[in-house]
Structures are given as structure tokens and as C-alpha cells.
């Protein structure tokens, strides 16, 4: 699993909410795309995928739509279960 995206920082602050007010979904979309790609590659339904990673089908749906934050622990579990390597880059 490879996650790459650029996050611009406002010079006055370290808070992303000041840079992208109300647009957290934009920041989650690269993760959403990668999670869905892993699931599609495995040929699993959202329910089957959720069972393998220990979450609910509705959580997987929210993740894939960019509507739910995904913690590093869950990303590592997805990578481990599906034989992927988690890589995160800050540019």
C-alpha cells in the first residue's frame, strides 16, 4: 500500500483546519482510494473486507468515501492482512 499526497501548511499555523477549513474529506481521499484499491484487488465485498480487518462494513464504506479518519493501527493491519507495505510520504 503506497500513500502519497502533499499537504500545504499555512505559514502562520500548524493546524490543517486553518488551511482547508471544513474540507477534511479532501485530506482523507488518498487513503480512501488506496483502501478501496486493496479491497478491489482482493476481490472482496465491503463486508468480507471488514471481517478480515476487524471492523464493520459501514466503517469500510465511510473510509472508502473519505468520510472517516483511519488510524495508523488500522492501516498497518490492512497492510499486514493483505501482504502490503504501508508507506507514508510528507513532501
PDB file of N, CA and C in Angstrom:
ATOM      1  N   UNK A   1       0.863  -1.163   0.000  1.00  0.00           N
ATOM      2  CA  UNK A   1       0.000   0.000   0.000  1.00  0.00           C
ATOM      3  C   UNK A   1       0.911   1.228   0.000  1.00  0.00           C
ATOM      4  N   UNK A   2       0.696   2.123  -0.928  1.00  0.00           N
ATOM      5  CA  UNK A   2       1.511   3.320  -1.018  1.00  0.00           C
ATOM      6  C   UNK A   2       0.611   4.540  -0.942  1.00  0.00           C
ATOM      7  N   UNK A   3       0.887   5.408  -0.008  1.00  0.00           N
ATOM      8  CA  UNK A   3       0.098   6.617   0.168  1.00  0.00           C
ATOM      9  C   UNK A   3       0.989   7.826  -0.067  1.00  0.00           C
ATOM     10  N   UNK A   4       0.647   8.617  -1.065  1.00  0.00           N
ATOM     11  CA  UNK A   4       1.420   9.817  -1.331  1.00  0.00           C
ATOM     12  C   UNK A   4       0.477  10.990  -1.541  1.00  0.00           C
ATOM     13  N   UNK A   5       0.717  12.054  -0.867  1.00  0.00           N
ATOM     14  CA  UNK A   5      -0.012  13.286  -1.102  1.00  0.00           C
ATOM     15  C   UNK A   5       0.735  14.431  -0.466  1.00  0.00           C
ATOM     16  N   UNK A   6       0.466  15.606  -0.954  1.00  0.00           N
ATOM     17  CA  UNK A   6       1.106  16.808  -0.425  1.00  0.00           C
ATOM     18  C   UNK A   6       0.108  17.564   0.429  1.00  0.00           C
ATOM     19  N   UNK A   7       0.573  18.032   1.546  1.00  0.00           N
ATOM     20  CA  UNK A   7      -0.246  18.862   2.415  1.00  0.00           C
ATOM     21  C   UNK A   7       0.457  20.203   2.572  1.00  0.00           C
ATOM     22  N   UNK A   8      -0.193  21.245   2.094  1.00  0.00           N
ATOM     23  CA  UNK A   8       0.382  22.578   2.238  1.00  0.00           C
ATOM     24  C   UNK A   8       0.073  23.096   3.634  1.00  0.00           C
ATOM     25  N   UNK A   9       1.048  23.737   4.251  1.00  0.00           N
ATOM     26  CA  UNK A   9       0.850  24.303   5.586  1.00  0.00           C
ATOM     27  C   UNK A   9       0.822  25.819   5.508  1.00  0.00           C
ATOM     28  N   UNK A  10      -0.110  26.376   6.216  1.00  0.00           N
ATOM     29  CA  UNK A  10      -0.197  27.807   6.346  1.00  0.00           C
ATOM     30  C   UNK A  10       1.012  28.278   7.163  1.00  0.00           C
ATOM     31  N   UNK A  11       1.673  29.319   6.747  1.00  0.00           N
ATOM     32  CA  UNK A  11       2.874  29.797   7.450  1.00  0.00           C
ATOM     33  C   UNK A  11       2.586  30.258   8.869  1.00  0.00           C
ATOM     34  N   UNK A  12       1.352  30.685   9.143  1.00  0.00           N
ATOM     35  CA  UNK A  12       1.008  31.208  10.458  1.00  0.00           C
ATOM     36  C   UNK A  12       0.652  30.124  11.463  1.00  0.00           C
ATOM     37  N   UNK A  13       0.385  28.908  11.002  1.00  0.00           N
ATOM     38  CA  UNK A  13      -0.125  27.896  11.912  1.00  0.00           C
ATOM     39  C   UNK A  13       0.266  26.500  11.468  1.00  0.00           C
ATOM     40  N   UNK A  14       0.164  25.552  12.370  1.00  0.00           N
ATOM     41  CA  UNK A  14       0.396  24.153  12.040  1.00  0.00           C
ATOM     42  C   UNK A  14      -0.919  23.392  11.912  1.00  0.00           C
ATOM     43  N   UNK A  15      -2.038  24.067  12.031  1.00  0.00           N
ATOM     44  CA  UNK A  15      -3.327  23.401  12.011  1.00  0.00           C
ATOM     45  C   UNK A  15      -3.879  23.327  10.600  1.00  0.00           C
ATOM     46  N   UNK A  16      -4.095  22.107  10.132  1.00  0.00           N
ATOM     47  CA  UNK A  16      -4.609  21.925   8.785  1.00  0.00           C
ATOM     48  C   UNK A  16      -5.999  22.505   8.623  1.00  0.00           C
ATOM     49  N   UNK A  17      -6.760  22.591   9.714  1.00  0.00           N
ATOM     50  CA  UNK A  17      -8.107  23.145   9.616  1.00  0.00           C
ATOM     51  C   UNK A  17      -8.084  24.607   9.190  1.00  0.00           C
ATOM     52  N   UNK A  18      -6.990  25.319   9.458  1.00  0.00           N
ATOM     53  CA  UNK A  18      -6.877  26.701   9.017  1.00  0.00           C
ATOM     54  C   UNK A  18      -6.556  26.780   7.527  1.00  0.00           C
ATOM     55  N   UNK A  19      -5.910  25.737   7.002  1.00  0.00           N
ATOM     56  CA  UNK A  19      -5.537  25.721   5.592  1.00  0.00           C
ATOM     57  C   UNK A  19      -6.713  25.256   4.744  1.00  0.00           C
ATOM     58  N   UNK A  20      -7.404  24.226   5.197  1.00  0.00           N
ATOM     59  CA  UNK A  20      -8.532  23.653   4.474  1.00  0.00           C
ATOM     60  C   UNK A  20      -9.770  23.641   5.376  1.00  0.00           C
ATOM     61  N   UNK A  21     -10.311  24.812   5.683  1.00  0.00           N
ATOM     62  CA  UNK A  21     -11.440  24.839   6.615  1.00  0.00           C
ATOM     63  C   UNK A  21     -12.623  24.027   6.097  1.00  0.00           C
ATOM     64  N   UNK A  22     -13.083  23.089   6.924  1.00  0.00           N
ATOM     65  CA  UNK A  22     -14.249  22.292   6.582  1.00  0.00           C
ATOM     66  C   UNK A  22     -14.044  21.295   5.470  1.00  0.00           C
ATOM     67  N   UNK A  23     -12.812  21.042   5.074  1.00  0.00           N
ATOM     68  CA  UNK A  23     -12.568  20.168   3.938  1.00  0.00           C
ATOM     69  C   UNK A  23     -11.653  19.007   4.321  1.00  0.00           C
ATOM     70  N   UNK A  24     -11.915  18.406   5.473  1.00  0.00           N
ATOM     71  CA  UNK A  24     -11.112  17.266   5.898  1.00  0.00           C
ATOM     72  C   UNK A  24     -11.244  16.089   4.946  1.00  0.00           C
ATOM     73  N   UNK A  25     -12.392  15.985   4.279  1.00  0.00           N
ATOM     74  CA  UNK A  25     -12.607  14.888   3.335  1.00  0.00           C
ATOM     75  C   UNK A  25     -11.542  14.899   2.243  1.00  0.00           C
ATOM     76  N   UNK A  26     -11.153  16.083   1.788  1.00  0.00           N
ATOM     77  CA  UNK A  26     -10.107  16.221   0.765  1.00  0.00           C
ATOM     78  C   UNK A  26      -8.813  15.549   1.215  1.00  0.00           C
ATOM     79  N   UNK A  27      -8.494  15.675   2.486  1.00  0.00           N
ATOM     80  CA  UNK A  27      -7.259  15.101   3.000  1.00  0.00           C
ATOM     81  C   UNK A  27      -7.343  13.588   3.179  1.00  0.00           C
ATOM     82  N   UNK A  28      -8.539  13.060   3.329  1.00  0.00           N
ATOM     83  CA  UNK A  28      -8.717  11.616   3.512  1.00  0.00           C
ATOM     84  C   UNK A  28      -8.834  10.853   2.202  1.00  0.00           C
ATOM     85  N   UNK A  29      -9.055  11.517   1.090  1.00  0.00           N
ATOM     86  CA  UNK A  29      -9.320  10.829  -0.171  1.00  0.00           C
ATOM     87  C   UNK A  29      -8.163   9.956  -0.669  1.00  0.00           C
ATOM     88  N   UNK A  30      -6.904  10.356  -0.525  1.00  0.00           N
ATOM     89  CA  UNK A  30      -5.841   9.444  -0.962  1.00  0.00           C
ATOM     90  C   UNK A  30      -5.868   8.120  -0.195  1.00  0.00           C
ATOM     91  N   UNK A  31      -6.157   8.180   1.096  1.00  0.00           N
ATOM     92  CA  UNK A  31      -6.259   6.963   1.909  1.00  0.00           C
ATOM     93  C   UNK A  31      -7.471   6.155   1.453  1.00  0.00           C
ATOM     94  N   UNK A  32      -8.589   6.822   1.224  1.00  0.00           N
ATOM     95  CA  UNK A  32      -9.809   6.156   0.774  1.00  0.00           C
ATOM     96  C   UNK A  32      -9.557   5.391  -0.519  1.00  0.00           C
ATOM     97  N   UNK A  33      -8.890   6.033  -1.454  1.00  0.00           N
ATOM     98  CA  UNK A  33      -8.585   5.404  -2.742  1.00  0.00           C
ATOM     99  C   UNK A  33      -7.724   4.161  -2.557  1.00  0.00           C
ATOM    100  N   UNK A  34      -6.701   4.254  -1.725  1.00  0.00           N
ATOM    101  CA  UNK A  34      -5.793   3.121  -1.516  1.00  0.00           C
ATOM    102  C   UNK A  34      -6.486   1.959  -0.816  1.00  0.00           C
ATOM    103  N   UNK A  35      -7.313   2.256   0.184  1.00  0.00           N
ATOM    104  CA  UNK A  35      -8.041   1.194   0.891  1.00  0.00           C
ATOM    105  C   UNK A  35      -8.977   0.478  -0.080  1.00  0.00           C
ATOM    106  N   UNK A  36      -9.707   1.235  -0.884  1.00  0.00           N
ATOM    107  CA  UNK A  36     -10.605   0.616  -1.860  1.00  0.00           C
ATOM    108  C   UNK A  36      -9.822  -0.204  -2.874  1.00  0.00           C
ATOM    109  N   UNK A  37      -8.671   0.276  -3.284  1.00  0.00           N
ATOM    110  CA  UNK A  37      -7.838  -0.463  -4.236  1.00  0.00           C
ATOM    111  C   UNK A  37      -7.396  -1.809  -3.670  1.00  0.00           C
ATOM    112  N   UNK A  38      -7.016  -1.824  -2.395  1.00  0.00           N
ATOM    113  CA  UNK A  38      -6.618  -3.074  -1.742  1.00  0.00           C
ATOM    114  C   UNK A  38      -7.799  -4.040  -1.708  1.00  0.00           C
ATOM    115  N   UNK A  39      -8.965  -3.535  -1.357  1.00  0.00           N
ATOM    116  CA  UNK A  39     -10.162  -4.383  -1.286  1.00  0.00           C
ATOM    117  C   UNK A  39     -10.528  -4.924  -2.664  1.00  0.00           C
ATOM    118  N   UNK A  40     -10.516  -4.055  -3.672  1.00  0.00           N
ATOM    119  CA  UNK A  40     -10.844  -4.484  -5.039  1.00  0.00           C
ATOM    120  C   UNK A  40      -9.856  -5.530  -5.538  1.00  0.00           C
ATOM    121  N   UNK A  41      -8.577  -5.306  -5.263  1.00  0.00           N
ATOM    122  CA  UNK A  41      -7.529  -6.238  -5.679  1.00  0.00           C
ATOM    123  C   UNK A  41      -7.749  -7.624  -5.058  1.00  0.00           C
ATOM    124  N   UNK A  42      -8.247  -7.636  -3.816  1.00  0.00           N
ATOM    125  CA  UNK A  42      -8.503  -8.903  -3.124  1.00  0.00           C
ATOM    126  C   UNK A  42      -9.824  -9.534  -3.567  1.00  0.00           C
ATOM    127  N   UNK A  43     -10.644  -8.790  -4.310  1.00  0.00           N
ATOM    128  CA  UNK A  43     -11.914  -9.309  -4.787  1.00  0.00           C
ATOM    129  C   UNK A  43     -12.935  -9.534  -3.687  1.00  0.00           C
ATOM    130  N   UNK A  44     -12.903  -8.680  -2.669  1.00  0.00           N
ATOM    131  CA  UNK A  44     -13.792  -8.838  -1.516  1.00  0.00           C
ATOM    132  C   UNK A  44     -14.892  -7.795  -1.505  1.00  0.00           C
ATOM    133  N   UNK A  45     -16.015  -8.167  -0.926  1.00  0.00           N
ATOM    134  CA  UNK A  45     -17.070  -7.190  -0.657  1.00  0.00           C
ATOM    135  C   UNK A  45     -16.626  -6.361   0.549  1.00  0.00           C
ATOM    136  N   UNK A  46     -17.312  -5.263   0.783  1.00  0.00           N
ATOM    137  CA  UNK A  46     -17.001  -4.450   1.962  1.00  0.00           C
ATOM    138  C   UNK A  46     -17.181  -5.269   3.240  1.00  0.00           C
ATOM    139  N   UNK A  47     -18.207  -6.101   3.283  1.00  0.00           N
ATOM    140  CA  UNK A  47     -18.474  -6.916   4.468  1.00  0.00           C
ATOM    141  C   UNK A  47     -17.350  -7.936   4.699  1.00  0.00           C
ATOM    142  N   UNK A  48     -16.899  -8.591   3.652  1.00  0.00           N
ATOM    143  CA  UNK A  48     -15.804  -9.565   3.770  1.00  0.00           C
ATOM    144  C   UNK A  48     -14.506  -8.880   4.192  1.00  0.00           C
ATOM    145  N   UNK A  49     -14.243  -7.724   3.580  1.00  0.00           N
ATOM    146  CA  UNK A  49     -13.046  -6.945   3.907  1.00  0.00           C
ATOM    147  C   UNK A  49     -13.068  -6.521   5.370  1.00  0.00           C
ATOM    148  N   UNK A  50     -14.225  -6.025   5.810  1.00  0.00           N
ATOM    149  CA  UNK A  50     -14.386  -5.574   7.200  1.00  0.00           C
ATOM    150  C   UNK A  50     -14.111  -6.713   8.178  1.00  0.00           C
ATOM    151  N   UNK A  51     -14.607  -7.905   7.873  1.00  0.00           N
ATOM    152  CA  UNK A  51     -14.398  -9.053   8.758  1.00  0.00           C
ATOM    153  C   UNK A  51     -12.912  -9.385   8.878  1.00  0.00           C
ATOM    154  N   UNK A  52     -12.180  -9.271   7.785  1.00  0.00           N
ATOM    155  CA  UNK A  52     -10.752  -9.591   7.811  1.00  0.00           C
ATOM    156  C   UNK A  52      -9.930  -8.589   8.624  1.00  0.00           C
ATOM    157  N   UNK A  53     -10.391  -7.328   8.650  1.00  0.00           N
ATOM    158  CA  UNK A  53      -9.611  -6.306   9.370  1.00  0.00           C
ATOM    159  C   UNK A  53     -10.222  -5.935  10.713  1.00  0.00           C
ATOM    160  N   UNK A  54     -11.311  -6.590  11.075  1.00  0.00           N
ATOM    161  CA  UNK A  54     -11.887  -6.388  12.400  1.00  0.00           C
ATOM    162  C   UNK A  54     -12.670  -5.113  12.584  1.00  0.00           C
ATOM    163  N   UNK A  55     -13.431  -4.733  11.572  1.00  0.00           N
ATOM    164  CA  UNK A  55     -14.285  -3.555  11.682  1.00  0.00           C
ATOM    165  C   UNK A  55     -15.620  -3.857  11.023  1.00  0.00           C
ATOM    166  N   UNK A  56     -16.480  -2.874  10.937  1.00  0.00           N
ATOM    167  CA  UNK A  56     -17.804  -3.085  10.351  1.00  0.00           C
ATOM    168  C   UNK A  56     -17.819  -2.713   8.869  1.00  0.00           C
ATOM    169  N   UNK A  57     -18.813  -3.233   8.173  1.00  0.00           N
ATOM    170  CA  UNK A  57     -18.984  -2.896   6.758  1.00  0.00           C
ATOM    171  C   UNK A  57     -19.256  -1.409   6.609  1.00  0.00           C
ATOM    172  N   UNK A  58     -20.040  -0.843   7.520  1.00  0.00           N
ATOM    173  CA  UNK A  58     -20.357   0.588   7.419  1.00  0.00           C
ATOM    174  C   UNK A  58     -19.114   1.452   7.621  1.00  0.00           C
ATOM    175  N   UNK A  59     -18.184   1.008   8.476  1.00  0.00           N
ATOM    176  CA  UNK A  59     -16.923   1.748   8.656  1.00  0.00           C
ATOM    177  C   UNK A  59     -16.097   1.704   7.374  1.00  0.00           C
ATOM    178  N   UNK A  60     -16.053   0.543   6.728  1.00  0.00           N
ATOM    179  CA  UNK A  60     -15.322   0.426   5.453  1.00  0.00           C
ATOM    180  C   UNK A  60     -15.944   1.357   4.413  1.00  0.00           C
ATOM    181  N   UNK A  61     -17.260   1.404   4.350  1.00  0.00           N
ATOM    182  CA  UNK A  61     -17.936   2.292   3.396  1.00  0.00           C
ATOM    183  C   UNK A  61     -17.562   3.756   3.659  1.00  0.00           C
ATOM    184  N   UNK A  62     -17.559   4.161   4.928  1.00  0.00           N
ATOM    185  CA  UNK A  62     -17.192   5.550   5.265  1.00  0.00           C
ATOM    186  C   UNK A  62     -15.732   5.842   4.922  1.00  0.00           C
ATOM    187  N   UNK A  63     -14.853   4.877   5.187  1.00  0.00           N
ATOM    188  CA  UNK A  63     -13.435   5.048   4.858  1.00  0.00           C
ATOM    189  C   UNK A  63     -13.271   5.231   3.352  1.00  0.00           C
ATOM    190  N   UNK A  64     -13.924   4.377   2.567  1.00  0.00           N
ATOM    191  CA  UNK A  64     -13.796   4.432   1.111  1.00  0.00           C
ATOM    192  C   UNK A  64     -14.404   5.689   0.504  1.00  0.00           C
ATOM    193  N   UNK A  65     -15.301   6.338   1.211  1.00  0.00           N
ATOM    194  CA  UNK A  65     -15.889   7.598   0.746  1.00  0.00           C
ATOM    195  C   UNK A  65     -15.144   8.812   1.288  1.00  0.00           C
ATOM    196  N   UNK A  66     -14.108   8.581   2.092  1.00  0.00           N
ATOM    197  CA  UNK A  66     -13.351   9.685   2.659  1.00  0.00           C
ATOM    198  C   UNK A  66     -14.061  10.380   3.786  1.00  0.00           C
ATOM    199  N   UNK A  67     -14.995   9.693   4.420  1.00  0.00           N
ATOM    200  CA  UNK A  67     -15.792  10.308   5.478  1.00  0.00           C
ATOM    201  C   UNK A  67     -15.394   9.866   6.877  1.00  0.00           C
ATOM    202  N   UNK A  68     -14.360   9.045   6.967  1.00  0.00           N
ATOM    203  CA  UNK A  68     -13.909   8.583   8.289  1.00  0.00           C
ATOM    204  C   UNK A  68     -12.390   8.591   8.337  1.00  0.00           C
ATOM    205  N   UNK A  69     -11.868   9.119   9.430  1.00  0.00           N
ATOM    206  CA  UNK A  69     -10.430   9.067   9.641  1.00  0.00           C
ATOM    207  C   UNK A  69     -10.000   7.619   9.846  1.00  0.00           C
ATOM    208  N   UNK A  70      -8.818   7.298   9.376  1.00  0.00           N
ATOM    209  CA  UNK A  70      -8.276   5.958   9.537  1.00  0.00           C
ATOM    210  C   UNK A  70      -6.975   6.081  10.313  1.00  0.00           C
ATOM    211  N   UNK A  71      -6.904   5.381  11.431  1.00  0.00           N
ATOM    212  CA  UNK A  71      -5.696   5.421  12.242  1.00  0.00           C
ATOM    213  C   UNK A  71      -4.583   4.574  11.655  1.00  0.00           C
ATOM    214  N   UNK A  72      -3.384   4.871  12.058  1.00  0.00           N
ATOM    215  CA  UNK A  72      -2.217   4.118  11.599  1.00  0.00           C
ATOM    216  C   UNK A  72      -2.353   2.644  11.956  1.00  0.00           C
ATOM    217  N   UNK A  73      -2.908   2.339  13.134  1.00  0.00           N
ATOM    218  CA  UNK A  73      -3.065   0.939  13.532  1.00  0.00           C
ATOM    219  C   UNK A  73      -3.912   0.164  12.531  1.00  0.00           C
ATOM    220  N   UNK A  74      -5.007   0.753  12.072  1.00  0.00           N
ATOM    221  CA  UNK A  74      -5.859   0.064  11.108  1.00  0.00           C
ATOM    222  C   UNK A  74      -5.164  -0.053   9.753  1.00  0.00           C
ATOM    223  N   UNK A  75      -4.457   0.977   9.343  1.00  0.00           N
ATOM    224  CA  UNK A  75      -3.717   0.905   8.080  1.00  0.00           C
ATOM    225  C   UNK A  75      -2.653  -0.185   8.133  1.00  0.00           C
ATOM    226  N   UNK A  76      -1.968  -0.296   9.282  1.00  0.00           N
ATOM    227  CA  UNK A  76      -0.970  -1.352   9.435  1.00  0.00           C
ATOM    228  C   UNK A  76      -1.616  -2.733   9.398  1.00  0.00           C
ATOM    229  N   UNK A  77      -2.791  -2.853   9.993  1.00  0.00           N
ATOM    230  CA  UNK A  77      -3.494  -4.137   9.973  1.00  0.00           C
ATOM    231  C   UNK A  77      -3.891  -4.500   8.543  1.00  0.00           C
ATOM    232  N   UNK A  78      -4.420  -3.536   7.800  1.00  0.00           N
ATOM    233  CA  UNK A  78      -4.783  -3.777   6.402  1.00  0.00           C
ATOM    234  C   UNK A  78      -3.548  -4.228   5.617  1.00  0.00           C
ATOM    235  N   UNK A  79      -2.451  -3.523   5.799  1.00  0.00           N
ATOM    236  CA  UNK A  79      -1.215  -3.881   5.099  1.00  0.00           C
ATOM    237  C   UNK A  79      -0.773  -5.294   5.457  1.00  0.00           C
ATOM    238  N   UNK A  80      -0.821  -5.633   6.740  1.00  0.00           N
ATOM    239  CA  UNK A  80      -0.388  -6.953   7.201  1.00  0.00           C
ATOM    240  C   UNK A  80      -1.295  -8.063   6.659  1.00  0.00           C
ATOM    241  N   UNK A  81      -2.597  -7.890   6.801  1.00  0.00           N
ATOM    242  CA  UNK A  81      -3.549  -8.921   6.377  1.00  0.00           C
ATOM    243  C   UNK A  81      -3.462  -9.181   4.870  1.00  0.00           C
ATOM    244  N   UNK A  82      -3.197  -8.148   4.095  1.00  0.00           N
ATOM    245  CA  UNK A  82      -3.194  -8.290   2.641  1.00  0.00           C
ATOM    246  C   UNK A  82      -1.786  -8.307   2.035  1.00  0.00           C
ATOM    247  N   UNK A  83      -0.769  -8.480   2.886  1.00  0.00           N
ATOM    248  CA  UNK A  83       0.599  -8.625   2.392  1.00  0.00           C
ATOM    249  C   UNK A  83       1.142  -7.395   1.698  1.00  0.00           C
ATOM    250  N   UNK A  84       0.774  -6.245   2.204  1.00  0.00           N
ATOM    251  CA  UNK A  84       1.219  -4.971   1.624  1.00  0.00           C
ATOM    252  C   UNK A  84       2.215  -4.295   2.564  1.00  0.00           C
ATOM    253  N   UNK A  85       2.859  -3.269   2.060  1.00  0.00           N
ATOM    254  CA  UNK A  85       3.769  -2.455   2.852  1.00  0.00           C
ATOM    255  C   UNK A  85       3.182  -1.053   2.943  1.00  0.00           C
ATOM    256  N   UNK A  86       3.025  -0.540   4.155  1.00  0.00           N
ATOM    257  CA  UNK A  86       2.492   0.800   4.347  1.00  0.00           C
ATOM    258  C   UNK A  86       3.621   1.808   4.218  1.00  0.00           C
ATOM    259  N   UNK A  87       3.446   2.782   3.317  1.00  0.00           N
ATOM    260  CA  UNK A  87       4.426   3.841   3.136  1.00  0.00           C
ATOM    261  C   UNK A  87       3.690   5.172   3.156  1.00  0.00           C
ATOM    262  N   UNK A  88       4.167   6.095   3.971  1.00  0.00           N
ATOM    263  CA  UNK A  88       3.573   7.434   4.035  1.00  0.00           C
ATOM    264  C   UNK A  88       4.669   8.446   3.766  1.00  0.00           C
ATOM    265  N   UNK A  89       4.413   9.380   2.867  1.00  0.00           N
ATOM    266  CA  UNK A  89       5.401  10.377   2.495  1.00  0.00           C
ATOM    267  C   UNK A  89       4.888  11.779   2.804  1.00  0.00           C
ATOM    268  N   UNK A  90       5.751  12.599   3.354  1.00  0.00           N
ATOM    269  CA  UNK A  90       5.456  14.008   3.549  1.00  0.00           C
ATOM    270  C   UNK A  90       6.338  14.789   2.582  1.00  0.00           C
ATOM    271  N   UNK A  91       5.735  15.590   1.737  1.00  0.00           N
ATOM    272  CA  UNK A  91       6.506  16.394   0.776  1.00  0.00           C
ATOM    273  C   UNK A  91       6.424  17.848   1.143  1.00  0.00           C
TER     274      UNK A  91
END
